[in-house]
Amino acid sequence: MGLATAKVAGRDHTVVLCDNRQERLDAAAAALKDLGVTHTAVNCDVTDRRAVEQLFETATGLGTVASVIHAAGVSPSMGGADYIIRTNALGTLNVGEVFCATAAEGAAIVNVASMAAHMLPDEIVPTAEFPLALQDETAFMAAMMSACSVAPEEARSGLAYALSKCFVRWYSSAQAERFNSRGLRIVSVSPGSVDTEMGRLEEQAGAGAMVTDAAVPRWGTPEEMAELFAFCASDKAGYLTGTDILNDGGVVASMRERARVAAQNS
């Protein structure tokens, strides 16, 4: 999704690519070169605040930062609960905080959340603990691990993923006023099942079954997500901030309506 968005944004912007897997970064850079997109590739681990600061130093050295599409993240099949929370939640925090501190007025950041963030009951989401991420990362991680412990060991990575994406939604809403005080916008987009390497990995873990229950019963494409991400980051969406856009082919809507009908008929 990040590469697809870089292709869209690269039509009229210089692009800075970021990844922590060098072979994937090289492949993305080659794809942009073939399209004639001006780009710079930076190997960066978003869980490392100093590395993120260096990434932005590189970007600002090339010109004014107009937008950031933060698509870095890992899924339940890619690691344990601690790794998932650190990458998805604290990675979002690091990118967002450095963006807020360095971006020029008028810039926007789009964080990639997930439809999973729309599926958890509110009572098991430790929203009251989310602000700890900005104050005490150790306490935040302890609170998130405690929240994950309600699930059986084999289900904790999945719960951690959903909780981490709930944090992305929360951060992109709760910090909007602070970002706006610097003339910046922040939004999140929650994709459904998208036909990517990571998406297909989760298909093998069972998540792909939800596609058949969607109002649009197919996988989303990276290009469909990219056009939305790029629009949200553009001047055309200048009034859009502090909110999340669910782009899931109707999965959540279908599930909620079916649950309502089932409860009505029970």
PDB file of C-alpha atoms in Angstrom:
ATOM      1  CA  MET A   1       0.000   0.000   0.000  1.00  0.00           C
ATOM      2  CA  GLY A   2       2.871   2.342   0.762  1.00  0.00           C
ATOM      3  CA  LEU A   3       4.486   1.741  -2.617  1.00  0.00           C
ATOM      4  CA  ALA A   4       1.159   2.158  -4.418  1.00  0.00           C
ATOM      5  CA  THR A   5       0.688   5.485  -2.629  1.00  0.00           C
ATOM      6  CA  ALA A   6       4.219   6.587  -3.498  1.00  0.00           C
ATOM      7  CA  LYS A   7       3.351   6.030  -7.156  1.00  0.00           C
ATOM      8  CA  VAL A   8       0.311   8.308  -6.817  1.00  0.00           C
ATOM      9  CA  ALA A   9       2.040  10.990  -4.751  1.00  0.00           C
ATOM     10  CA  GLY A  10       5.071  10.810  -7.003  1.00  0.00           C
ATOM     11  CA  ARG A  11       3.073  12.228  -9.901  1.00  0.00           C
ATOM     12  CA  ASP A  12       3.656  15.721  -8.521  1.00  0.00           C
ATOM     13  CA  HIS A  13       5.891  15.339  -5.460  1.00  0.00           C
ATOM     14  CA  THR A  14       9.389  14.172  -4.642  1.00  0.00           C
ATOM     15  CA  VAL A  15       9.038  10.960  -2.619  1.00  0.00           C
ATOM     16  CA  VAL A  16      11.013   9.703   0.372  1.00  0.00           C
ATOM     17  CA  LEU A  17      10.589   5.940   0.785  1.00  0.00           C
ATOM     18  CA  CYS A  18      11.098   4.243   4.118  1.00  0.00           C
ATOM     19  CA  ASP A  19      11.390   0.578   5.077  1.00  0.00           C
ATOM     20  CA  ASN A  20      13.491  -1.488   7.457  1.00  0.00           C
ATOM     21  CA  ARG A  21      13.871  -4.404   5.036  1.00  0.00           C
ATOM     22  CA  GLN A  22      16.574  -3.391   2.586  1.00  0.00           C
ATOM     23  CA  GLU A  23      15.556  -5.818  -0.157  1.00  0.00           C
ATOM     24  CA  ARG A  24      11.991  -4.533  -0.126  1.00  0.00           C
ATOM     25  CA  LEU A  25      13.202  -0.936  -0.038  1.00  0.00           C
ATOM     26  CA  ASP A  26      15.456  -1.588  -3.038  1.00  0.00           C
ATOM     27  CA  ALA A  27      12.589  -3.176  -4.974  1.00  0.00           C
ATOM     28  CA  ALA A  28      10.290  -0.229  -4.236  1.00  0.00           C
ATOM     29  CA  ALA A  29      12.963   2.258  -5.280  1.00  0.00           C
ATOM     30  CA  ALA A  30      13.479   0.375  -8.539  1.00  0.00           C
ATOM     31  CA  ALA A  31       9.738   0.423  -9.236  1.00  0.00           C
ATOM     32  CA  LEU A  32       9.601   4.197  -8.771  1.00  0.00           C
ATOM     33  CA  LYS A  33      12.690   4.698 -10.911  1.00  0.00           C
ATOM     34  CA  ASP A  34      10.991   2.793 -13.735  1.00  0.00           C
ATOM     35  CA  LEU A  35       8.085   5.236 -13.493  1.00  0.00           C
ATOM     36  CA  GLY A  36      10.352   8.258 -13.516  1.00  0.00           C
ATOM     37  CA  VAL A  37       9.397   9.244  -9.957  1.00  0.00           C
ATOM     38  CA  THR A  38      11.988  11.367  -8.147  1.00  0.00           C
ATOM     39  CA  HIS A  39      12.724   9.569  -4.903  1.00  0.00           C
ATOM     40  CA  THR A  40      15.107   8.965  -2.029  1.00  0.00           C
ATOM     41  CA  ALA A  41      15.167   5.654  -0.151  1.00  0.00           C
ATOM     42  CA  VAL A  42      15.938   5.523   3.589  1.00  0.00           C
ATOM     43  CA  ASN A  43      16.267   2.382   5.698  1.00  0.00           C
ATOM     44  CA  CYS A  44      14.461   3.230   8.924  1.00  0.00           C
ATOM     45  CA  ASP A  45      12.953   1.315  11.830  1.00  0.00           C
ATOM     46  CA  VAL A  46       9.951   3.332  13.029  1.00  0.00           C
ATOM     47  CA  THR A  47      10.283   1.908  16.561  1.00  0.00           C
ATOM     48  CA  ASP A  48      13.563   3.859  16.884  1.00  0.00           C
ATOM     49  CA  ARG A  49      12.770   7.537  17.568  1.00  0.00           C
ATOM     50  CA  ARG A  50      16.272   8.702  16.597  1.00  0.00           C
ATOM     51  CA  ALA A  51      16.051   6.832  13.288  1.00  0.00           C
ATOM     52  CA  VAL A  52      12.722   8.529  12.594  1.00  0.00           C
ATOM     53  CA  GLU A  53      14.268  11.914  13.384  1.00  0.00           C
ATOM     54  CA  GLN A  54      17.055  11.177  10.903  1.00  0.00           C
ATOM     55  CA  LEU A  55      14.450  10.177   8.314  1.00  0.00           C
ATOM     56  CA  PHE A  56      12.747  13.543   8.657  1.00  0.00           C
ATOM     57  CA  GLU A  57      16.096  15.329   8.557  1.00  0.00           C
ATOM     58  CA  THR A  58      16.688  13.681   5.186  1.00  0.00           C
ATOM     59  CA  ALA A  59      13.215  14.629   3.980  1.00  0.00           C
ATOM     60  CA  THR A  60      13.420  18.268   5.073  1.00  0.00           C
ATOM     61  CA  GLY A  61      16.827  18.490   3.415  1.00  0.00           C
ATOM     62  CA  LEU A  62      15.104  17.800   0.102  1.00  0.00           C
ATOM     63  CA  GLY A  63      12.393  20.435   0.532  1.00  0.00           C
ATOM     64  CA  THR A  64       9.208  21.190   2.447  1.00  0.00           C
ATOM     65  CA  VAL A  65       7.453  18.085   3.801  1.00  0.00           C
ATOM     66  CA  ALA A  66       3.946  18.211   2.304  1.00  0.00           C
ATOM     67  CA  SER A  67       2.597  14.928   3.645  1.00  0.00           C
ATOM     68  CA  VAL A  68       3.412  11.649   5.340  1.00  0.00           C
ATOM     69  CA  ILE A  69       1.684   8.360   4.607  1.00  0.00           C
ATOM     70  CA  HIS A  70       2.532   6.156   7.573  1.00  0.00           C
ATOM     71  CA  ALA A  71       1.871   2.641   6.280  1.00  0.00           C
ATOM     72  CA  ALA A  72       4.516   0.771   8.289  1.00  0.00           C
ATOM     73  CA  GLY A  73       3.046  -2.029  10.369  1.00  0.00           C
ATOM     74  CA  VAL A  74       2.990  -5.744  11.151  1.00  0.00           C
ATOM     75  CA  SER A  75       0.150  -8.263  11.339  1.00  0.00           C
ATOM     76  CA  PRO A  76      -0.673 -11.039  13.829  1.00  0.00           C
ATOM     77  CA  SER A  77       1.213 -13.702  11.864  1.00  0.00           C
ATOM     78  CA  MET A  78       4.425 -11.697  11.908  1.00  0.00           C
ATOM     79  CA  GLY A  79       5.323 -11.762  15.586  1.00  0.00           C
ATOM     80  CA  GLY A  80       4.315 -11.716  19.226  1.00  0.00           C
ATOM     81  CA  ALA A  81       2.139  -9.212  21.060  1.00  0.00           C
ATOM     82  CA  ASP A  82       5.033  -7.049  22.291  1.00  0.00           C
ATOM     83  CA  TYR A  83       6.526  -6.741  18.795  1.00  0.00           C
ATOM     84  CA  ILE A  84       3.158  -5.873  17.270  1.00  0.00           C
ATOM     85  CA  ILE A  85       2.334  -3.171  19.838  1.00  0.00           C
ATOM     86  CA  ARG A  86       5.807  -1.629  19.580  1.00  0.00           C
ATOM     87  CA  THR A  87       5.731  -1.534  15.792  1.00  0.00           C
ATOM     88  CA  ASN A  88       2.144  -0.472  15.181  1.00  0.00           C
ATOM     89  CA  ALA A  89       1.445   1.748  18.186  1.00  0.00           C
ATOM     90  CA  LEU A  90       4.814   3.179  19.215  1.00  0.00           C
ATOM     91  CA  GLY A  91       5.900   3.320  15.570  1.00  0.00           C
ATOM     92  CA  THR A  92       2.882   5.509  14.847  1.00  0.00           C
ATOM     93  CA  LEU A  93       3.670   7.628  17.895  1.00  0.00           C
ATOM     94  CA  ASN A  94       7.293   8.142  16.821  1.00  0.00           C
ATOM     95  CA  VAL A  95       6.425   9.130  13.263  1.00  0.00           C
ATOM     96  CA  GLY A  96       3.560  11.360  14.401  1.00  0.00           C
ATOM     97  CA  GLU A  97       5.531  13.156  17.091  1.00  0.00           C
ATOM     98  CA  VAL A  98       8.512  13.894  14.858  1.00  0.00           C
ATOM     99  CA  PHE A  99       6.146  15.021  12.092  1.00  0.00           C
ATOM    100  CA  CYS A 100       4.367  17.366  14.511  1.00  0.00           C
ATOM    101  CA  ALA A 101       7.651  18.832  15.680  1.00  0.00           C
ATOM    102  CA  THR A 102       9.215  19.364  12.252  1.00  0.00           C
ATOM    103  CA  ALA A 103       6.600  19.649   9.482  1.00  0.00           C
ATOM    104  CA  ALA A 104       5.692  23.028   8.037  1.00  0.00           C
ATOM    105  CA  GLU A 105       2.219  24.545   8.223  1.00  0.00           C
ATOM    106  CA  GLY A 106      -0.220  22.949   5.807  1.00  0.00           C
ATOM    107  CA  ALA A 107       1.288  19.453   5.966  1.00  0.00           C
ATOM    108  CA  ALA A 108      -0.791  16.343   6.668  1.00  0.00           C
ATOM    109  CA  ILE A 109      -0.126  12.861   8.028  1.00  0.00           C
ATOM    110  CA  VAL A 110      -2.245   9.821   7.204  1.00  0.00           C
ATOM    111  CA  ASN A 111      -1.884   6.856   9.548  1.00  0.00           C
ATOM    112  CA  VAL A 112      -2.928   3.388   8.418  1.00  0.00           C
ATOM    113  CA  ALA A 113      -5.160   1.729  11.008  1.00  0.00           C
ATOM    114  CA  SER A 114      -7.343  -1.326  10.253  1.00  0.00           C
ATOM    115  CA  MET A 115     -10.927  -2.532  10.214  1.00  0.00           C
ATOM    116  CA  ALA A 116      -9.807  -4.650  13.198  1.00  0.00           C
ATOM    117  CA  ALA A 117      -9.925  -1.432  15.235  1.00  0.00           C
ATOM    118  CA  HIS A 118     -13.671  -1.259  14.559  1.00  0.00           C
ATOM    119  CA  MET A 119     -14.396  -4.787  15.766  1.00  0.00           C
ATOM    120  CA  LEU A 120     -13.332  -4.875  19.415  1.00  0.00           C
ATOM    121  CA  PRO A 121     -15.904  -4.216  22.154  1.00  0.00           C
ATOM    122  CA  ASP A 122     -15.171  -0.868  23.799  1.00  0.00           C
ATOM    123  CA  GLU A 123     -14.946  -2.477  27.226  1.00  0.00           C
ATOM    124  CA  ILE A 124     -11.779  -4.422  26.367  1.00  0.00           C
ATOM    125  CA  VAL A 125      -9.965  -1.497  24.723  1.00  0.00           C
ATOM    126  CA  PRO A 126      -7.794   0.273  27.357  1.00  0.00           C
ATOM    127  CA  THR A 127      -8.351   3.717  25.856  1.00  0.00           C
ATOM    128  CA  ALA A 128      -7.737   5.401  29.210  1.00  0.00           C
ATOM    129  CA  GLU A 129      -4.173   4.035  29.119  1.00  0.00           C
ATOM    130  CA  PHE A 130      -3.391   5.216  25.586  1.00  0.00           C
ATOM    131  CA  PRO A 131      -2.112   8.676  26.678  1.00  0.00           C
ATOM    132  CA  LEU A 132       0.681   6.899  28.576  1.00  0.00           C
ATOM    133  CA  ALA A 133       2.405   6.426  25.217  1.00  0.00           C
ATOM    134  CA  LEU A 134       3.168  10.156  25.144  1.00  0.00           C
ATOM    135  CA  GLN A 135       4.404  10.201  28.742  1.00  0.00           C
ATOM    136  CA  ASP A 136       5.891   6.834  29.722  1.00  0.00           C
ATOM    137  CA  GLU A 137       6.403   4.212  27.016  1.00  0.00           C
ATOM    138  CA  THR A 138       7.337   1.523  29.557  1.00  0.00           C
ATOM    139  CA  ALA A 139       4.083   2.037  31.451  1.00  0.00           C
ATOM    140  CA  PHE A 140       2.190   2.103  28.151  1.00  0.00           C
ATOM    141  CA  MET A 141       3.663  -1.223  27.046  1.00  0.00           C
ATOM    142  CA  ALA A 142       2.878  -2.758  30.435  1.00  0.00           C
ATOM    143  CA  ALA A 143      -0.731  -1.623  30.149  1.00  0.00           C
ATOM    144  CA  MET A 144      -1.038  -3.004  26.619  1.00  0.00           C
ATOM    145  CA  MET A 145       0.475  -6.354  27.592  1.00  0.00           C
ATOM    146  CA  SER A 146      -1.945  -6.526  30.513  1.00  0.00           C
ATOM    147  CA  ALA A 147      -4.845  -5.881  28.127  1.00  0.00           C
ATOM    148  CA  CYS A 148      -3.611  -8.644  25.822  1.00  0.00           C
ATOM    149  CA  SER A 149      -3.363 -11.120  28.727  1.00  0.00           C
ATOM    150  CA  VAL A 150      -7.152 -11.573  28.798  1.00  0.00           C
ATOM    151  CA  ALA A 151      -6.824 -13.685  25.646  1.00  0.00           C
ATOM    152  CA  PRO A 152      -5.398 -17.221  25.431  1.00  0.00           C
ATOM    153  CA  GLU A 153      -1.725 -17.297  24.475  1.00  0.00           C
ATOM    154  CA  GLU A 154      -2.458 -18.337  20.887  1.00  0.00           C
ATOM    155  CA  ALA A 155      -4.850 -15.401  20.402  1.00  0.00           C
ATOM    156  CA  ARG A 156      -2.723 -12.636  21.915  1.00  0.00           C
ATOM    157  CA  SER A 157      -1.011 -11.568  18.697  1.00  0.00           C
ATOM    158  CA  GLY A 158      -4.408 -11.059  17.089  1.00  0.00           C
ATOM    159  CA  LEU A 159      -5.683  -9.057  20.054  1.00  0.00           C
ATOM    160  CA  ALA A 160      -2.461  -7.031  20.155  1.00  0.00           C
ATOM    161  CA  TYR A 161      -2.926  -6.179  16.486  1.00  0.00           C
ATOM    162  CA  ALA A 162      -6.480  -4.964  17.018  1.00  0.00           C
ATOM    163  CA  LEU A 163      -5.483  -2.978  20.126  1.00  0.00           C
ATOM    164  CA  SER A 164      -2.527  -1.416  18.330  1.00  0.00           C
ATOM    165  CA  LYS A 165      -4.800  -0.258  15.526  1.00  0.00           C
ATOM    166  CA  CYS A 166      -7.285   1.085  18.090  1.00  0.00           C
ATOM    167  CA  PHE A 167      -4.367   3.160  19.359  1.00  0.00           C
ATOM    168  CA  VAL A 168      -3.679   4.430  15.821  1.00  0.00           C
ATOM    169  CA  ARG A 169      -7.320   5.554  15.526  1.00  0.00           C
ATOM    170  CA  TRP A 170      -7.208   7.167  18.975  1.00  0.00           C
ATOM    171  CA  TYR A 171      -3.918   8.985  18.346  1.00  0.00           C
ATOM    172  CA  SER A 172      -5.132  10.291  14.991  1.00  0.00           C
ATOM    173  CA  SER A 173      -8.210  11.743  16.675  1.00  0.00           C
ATOM    174  CA  ALA A 174      -6.996  12.763  20.126  1.00  0.00           C
ATOM    175  CA  GLN A 175      -4.001  14.717  18.817  1.00  0.00           C
ATOM    176  CA  ALA A 176      -5.874  16.613  16.096  1.00  0.00           C
ATOM    177  CA  GLU A 177      -6.270  19.822  18.089  1.00  0.00           C
ATOM    178  CA  ARG A 178      -2.589  19.839  19.053  1.00  0.00           C
ATOM    179  CA  PHE A 179      -1.571  19.244  15.448  1.00  0.00           C
ATOM    180  CA  ASN A 180      -3.955  21.940  14.263  1.00  0.00           C
ATOM    181  CA  SER A 181      -2.270  24.456  16.556  1.00  0.00           C
ATOM    182  CA  ARG A 182       0.750  24.076  14.259  1.00  0.00           C
ATOM    183  CA  GLY A 183      -1.340  24.176  11.096  1.00  0.00           C
ATOM    184  CA  LEU A 184      -1.089  20.418  10.555  1.00  0.00           C
ATOM    185  CA  ARG A 185      -3.703  17.783   9.791  1.00  0.00           C
ATOM    186  CA  ILE A 186      -3.788  14.186  11.056  1.00  0.00           C
ATOM    187  CA  VAL A 187      -6.186  11.441   9.977  1.00  0.00           C
ATOM    188  CA  SER A 188      -6.303   7.655   9.877  1.00  0.00           C
ATOM    189  CA  VAL A 189      -7.673   5.218   7.327  1.00  0.00           C
ATOM    190  CA  SER A 190      -8.817   1.710   8.303  1.00  0.00           C
ATOM    191  CA  PRO A 191      -8.394  -0.687   5.369  1.00  0.00           C
ATOM    192  CA  GLY A 192     -10.119  -4.040   5.199  1.00  0.00           C
ATOM    193  CA  SER A 193      -8.545  -7.142   3.638  1.00  0.00           C
ATOM    194  CA  VAL A 194      -6.153  -5.864   0.991  1.00  0.00           C
ATOM    195  CA  ASP A 195      -4.374  -7.972  -1.607  1.00  0.00           C
ATOM    196  CA  THR A 196      -0.828  -7.467  -0.316  1.00  0.00           C
ATOM    197  CA  GLU A 197       1.912  -9.757   0.962  1.00  0.00           C
ATOM    198  CA  MET A 198       0.791  -9.115   4.533  1.00  0.00           C
ATOM    199  CA  GLY A 199      -2.895  -9.452   3.667  1.00  0.00           C
ATOM    200  CA  ARG A 200      -2.377 -12.833   2.047  1.00  0.00           C
ATOM    201  CA  LEU A 201      -0.348 -13.942   5.074  1.00  0.00           C
ATOM    202  CA  GLU A 202      -3.397 -13.288   7.249  1.00  0.00           C
ATOM    203  CA  GLU A 203      -5.609 -15.111   4.731  1.00  0.00           C
ATOM    204  CA  GLN A 204      -3.781 -18.297   5.683  1.00  0.00           C
ATOM    205  CA  ALA A 205      -4.530 -17.499   9.337  1.00  0.00           C
ATOM    206  CA  GLY A 206      -8.261 -17.269   8.654  1.00  0.00           C
ATOM    207  CA  ALA A 207      -8.831 -13.541   8.322  1.00  0.00           C
ATOM    208  CA  GLY A 208      -9.493 -13.880   4.611  1.00  0.00           C
ATOM    209  CA  ALA A 209     -12.804 -15.555   5.386  1.00  0.00           C
ATOM    210  CA  MET A 210     -14.207 -12.134   6.277  1.00  0.00           C
ATOM    211  CA  VAL A 211     -13.898 -11.071   2.647  1.00  0.00           C
ATOM    212  CA  THR A 212     -16.792 -13.344   1.678  1.00  0.00           C
ATOM    213  CA  ASP A 213     -18.979 -11.602   4.264  1.00  0.00           C
ATOM    214  CA  ALA A 214     -18.360  -8.120   2.916  1.00  0.00           C
ATOM    215  CA  ALA A 215     -20.894  -5.983   1.121  1.00  0.00           C
ATOM    216  CA  VAL A 216     -18.255  -5.981  -1.646  1.00  0.00           C
ATOM    217  CA  PRO A 217     -17.151  -9.649  -1.493  1.00  0.00           C
ATOM    218  CA  ARG A 218     -13.604  -9.336  -2.789  1.00  0.00           C
ATOM    219  CA  TRP A 219     -10.179  -8.239  -1.694  1.00  0.00           C
ATOM    220  CA  GLY A 220      -9.353  -4.555  -1.833  1.00  0.00           C
ATOM    221  CA  THR A 221      -6.417  -3.508  -3.990  1.00  0.00           C
ATOM    222  CA  PRO A 222      -3.387  -1.504  -2.896  1.00  0.00           C
ATOM    223  CA  GLU A 223      -4.210   0.995  -5.633  1.00  0.00           C
ATOM    224  CA  GLU A 224      -7.699   1.623  -4.207  1.00  0.00           C
ATOM    225  CA  MET A 225      -6.191   2.303  -0.799  1.00  0.00           C
ATOM    226  CA  ALA A 226      -3.444   4.455  -2.296  1.00  0.00           C
ATOM    227  CA  GLU A 227      -5.857   6.812  -4.020  1.00  0.00           C
ATOM    228  CA  LEU A 228      -7.679   7.362  -0.715  1.00  0.00           C
ATOM    229  CA  PHE A 229      -4.467   7.862   1.268  1.00  0.00           C
ATOM    230  CA  ALA A 230      -3.181  10.357  -1.295  1.00  0.00           C
ATOM    231  CA  PHE A 231      -6.479  12.249  -1.332  1.00  0.00           C
ATOM    232  CA  CYS A 232      -6.545  12.493   2.478  1.00  0.00           C
ATOM    233  CA  ALA A 233      -3.031  13.912   2.437  1.00  0.00           C
ATOM    234  CA  SER A 234      -3.726  16.382  -0.363  1.00  0.00           C
ATOM    235  CA  ASP A 235      -4.913  19.985  -0.233  1.00  0.00           C
ATOM    236  CA  LYS A 236      -8.242  18.760  -1.625  1.00  0.00           C
ATOM    237  CA  ALA A 237      -8.956  17.329   1.837  1.00  0.00           C
ATOM    238  CA  GLY A 238      -7.902  20.457   3.694  1.00  0.00           C
ATOM    239  CA  TYR A 239     -10.889  20.334   6.075  1.00  0.00           C
ATOM    240  CA  LEU A 240     -10.321  16.671   6.995  1.00  0.00           C
ATOM    241  CA  THR A 241      -8.619  16.007  10.318  1.00  0.00           C
ATOM    242  CA  GLY A 242      -9.051  14.114  13.575  1.00  0.00           C
ATOM    243  CA  THR A 243     -11.085  11.292  12.088  1.00  0.00           C
ATOM    244  CA  ASP A 244     -10.849   7.738  10.726  1.00  0.00           C
ATOM    245  CA  ILE A 245     -12.128   6.537   7.347  1.00  0.00           C
ATOM    246  CA  LEU A 246     -13.202   2.892   7.224  1.00  0.00           C
ATOM    247  CA  ASN A 247     -12.424   1.485   3.768  1.00  0.00           C
ATOM    248  CA  ASP A 248     -13.213  -2.214   4.169  1.00  0.00           C
ATOM    249  CA  GLY A 249     -15.612  -3.156   1.392  1.00  0.00           C
ATOM    250  CA  GLY A 250     -18.473  -3.103   3.880  1.00  0.00           C
ATOM    251  CA  VAL A 251     -17.202  -5.906   6.133  1.00  0.00           C
ATOM    252  CA  VAL A 252     -17.908  -4.087   9.401  1.00  0.00           C
ATOM    253  CA  ALA A 253     -21.283  -2.814   8.171  1.00  0.00           C
ATOM    254  CA  SER A 254     -22.319  -6.318   7.110  1.00  0.00           C
ATOM    255  CA  MET A 255     -21.212  -7.871  10.394  1.00  0.00           C
ATOM    256  CA  ARG A 256     -23.059  -5.297  12.472  1.00  0.00           C
ATOM    257  CA  GLU A 257     -26.261  -5.625  10.495  1.00  0.00           C
ATOM    258  CA  ARG A 258     -26.169  -9.419  10.612  1.00  0.00           C
ATOM    259  CA  ALA A 259     -25.577  -9.288  14.357  1.00  0.00           C
ATOM    260  CA  ARG A 260     -28.536  -6.936  14.744  1.00  0.00           C
ATOM    261  CA  VAL A 261     -30.828  -9.196  12.731  1.00  0.00           C
ATOM    262  CA  ALA A 262     -29.647 -12.284  14.622  1.00  0.00           C
ATOM    263  CA  ALA A 263     -30.312 -10.606  17.981  1.00  0.00           C
ATOM    264  CA  GLN A 264     -33.738  -9.449  16.810  1.00  0.00           C
ATOM    265  CA  ASN A 265     -34.676 -12.971  15.724  1.00  0.00           C
ATOM    266  CA  SER A 266     -33.300 -14.774  18.755  1.00  0.00           C
TER     267      SER A 266
END
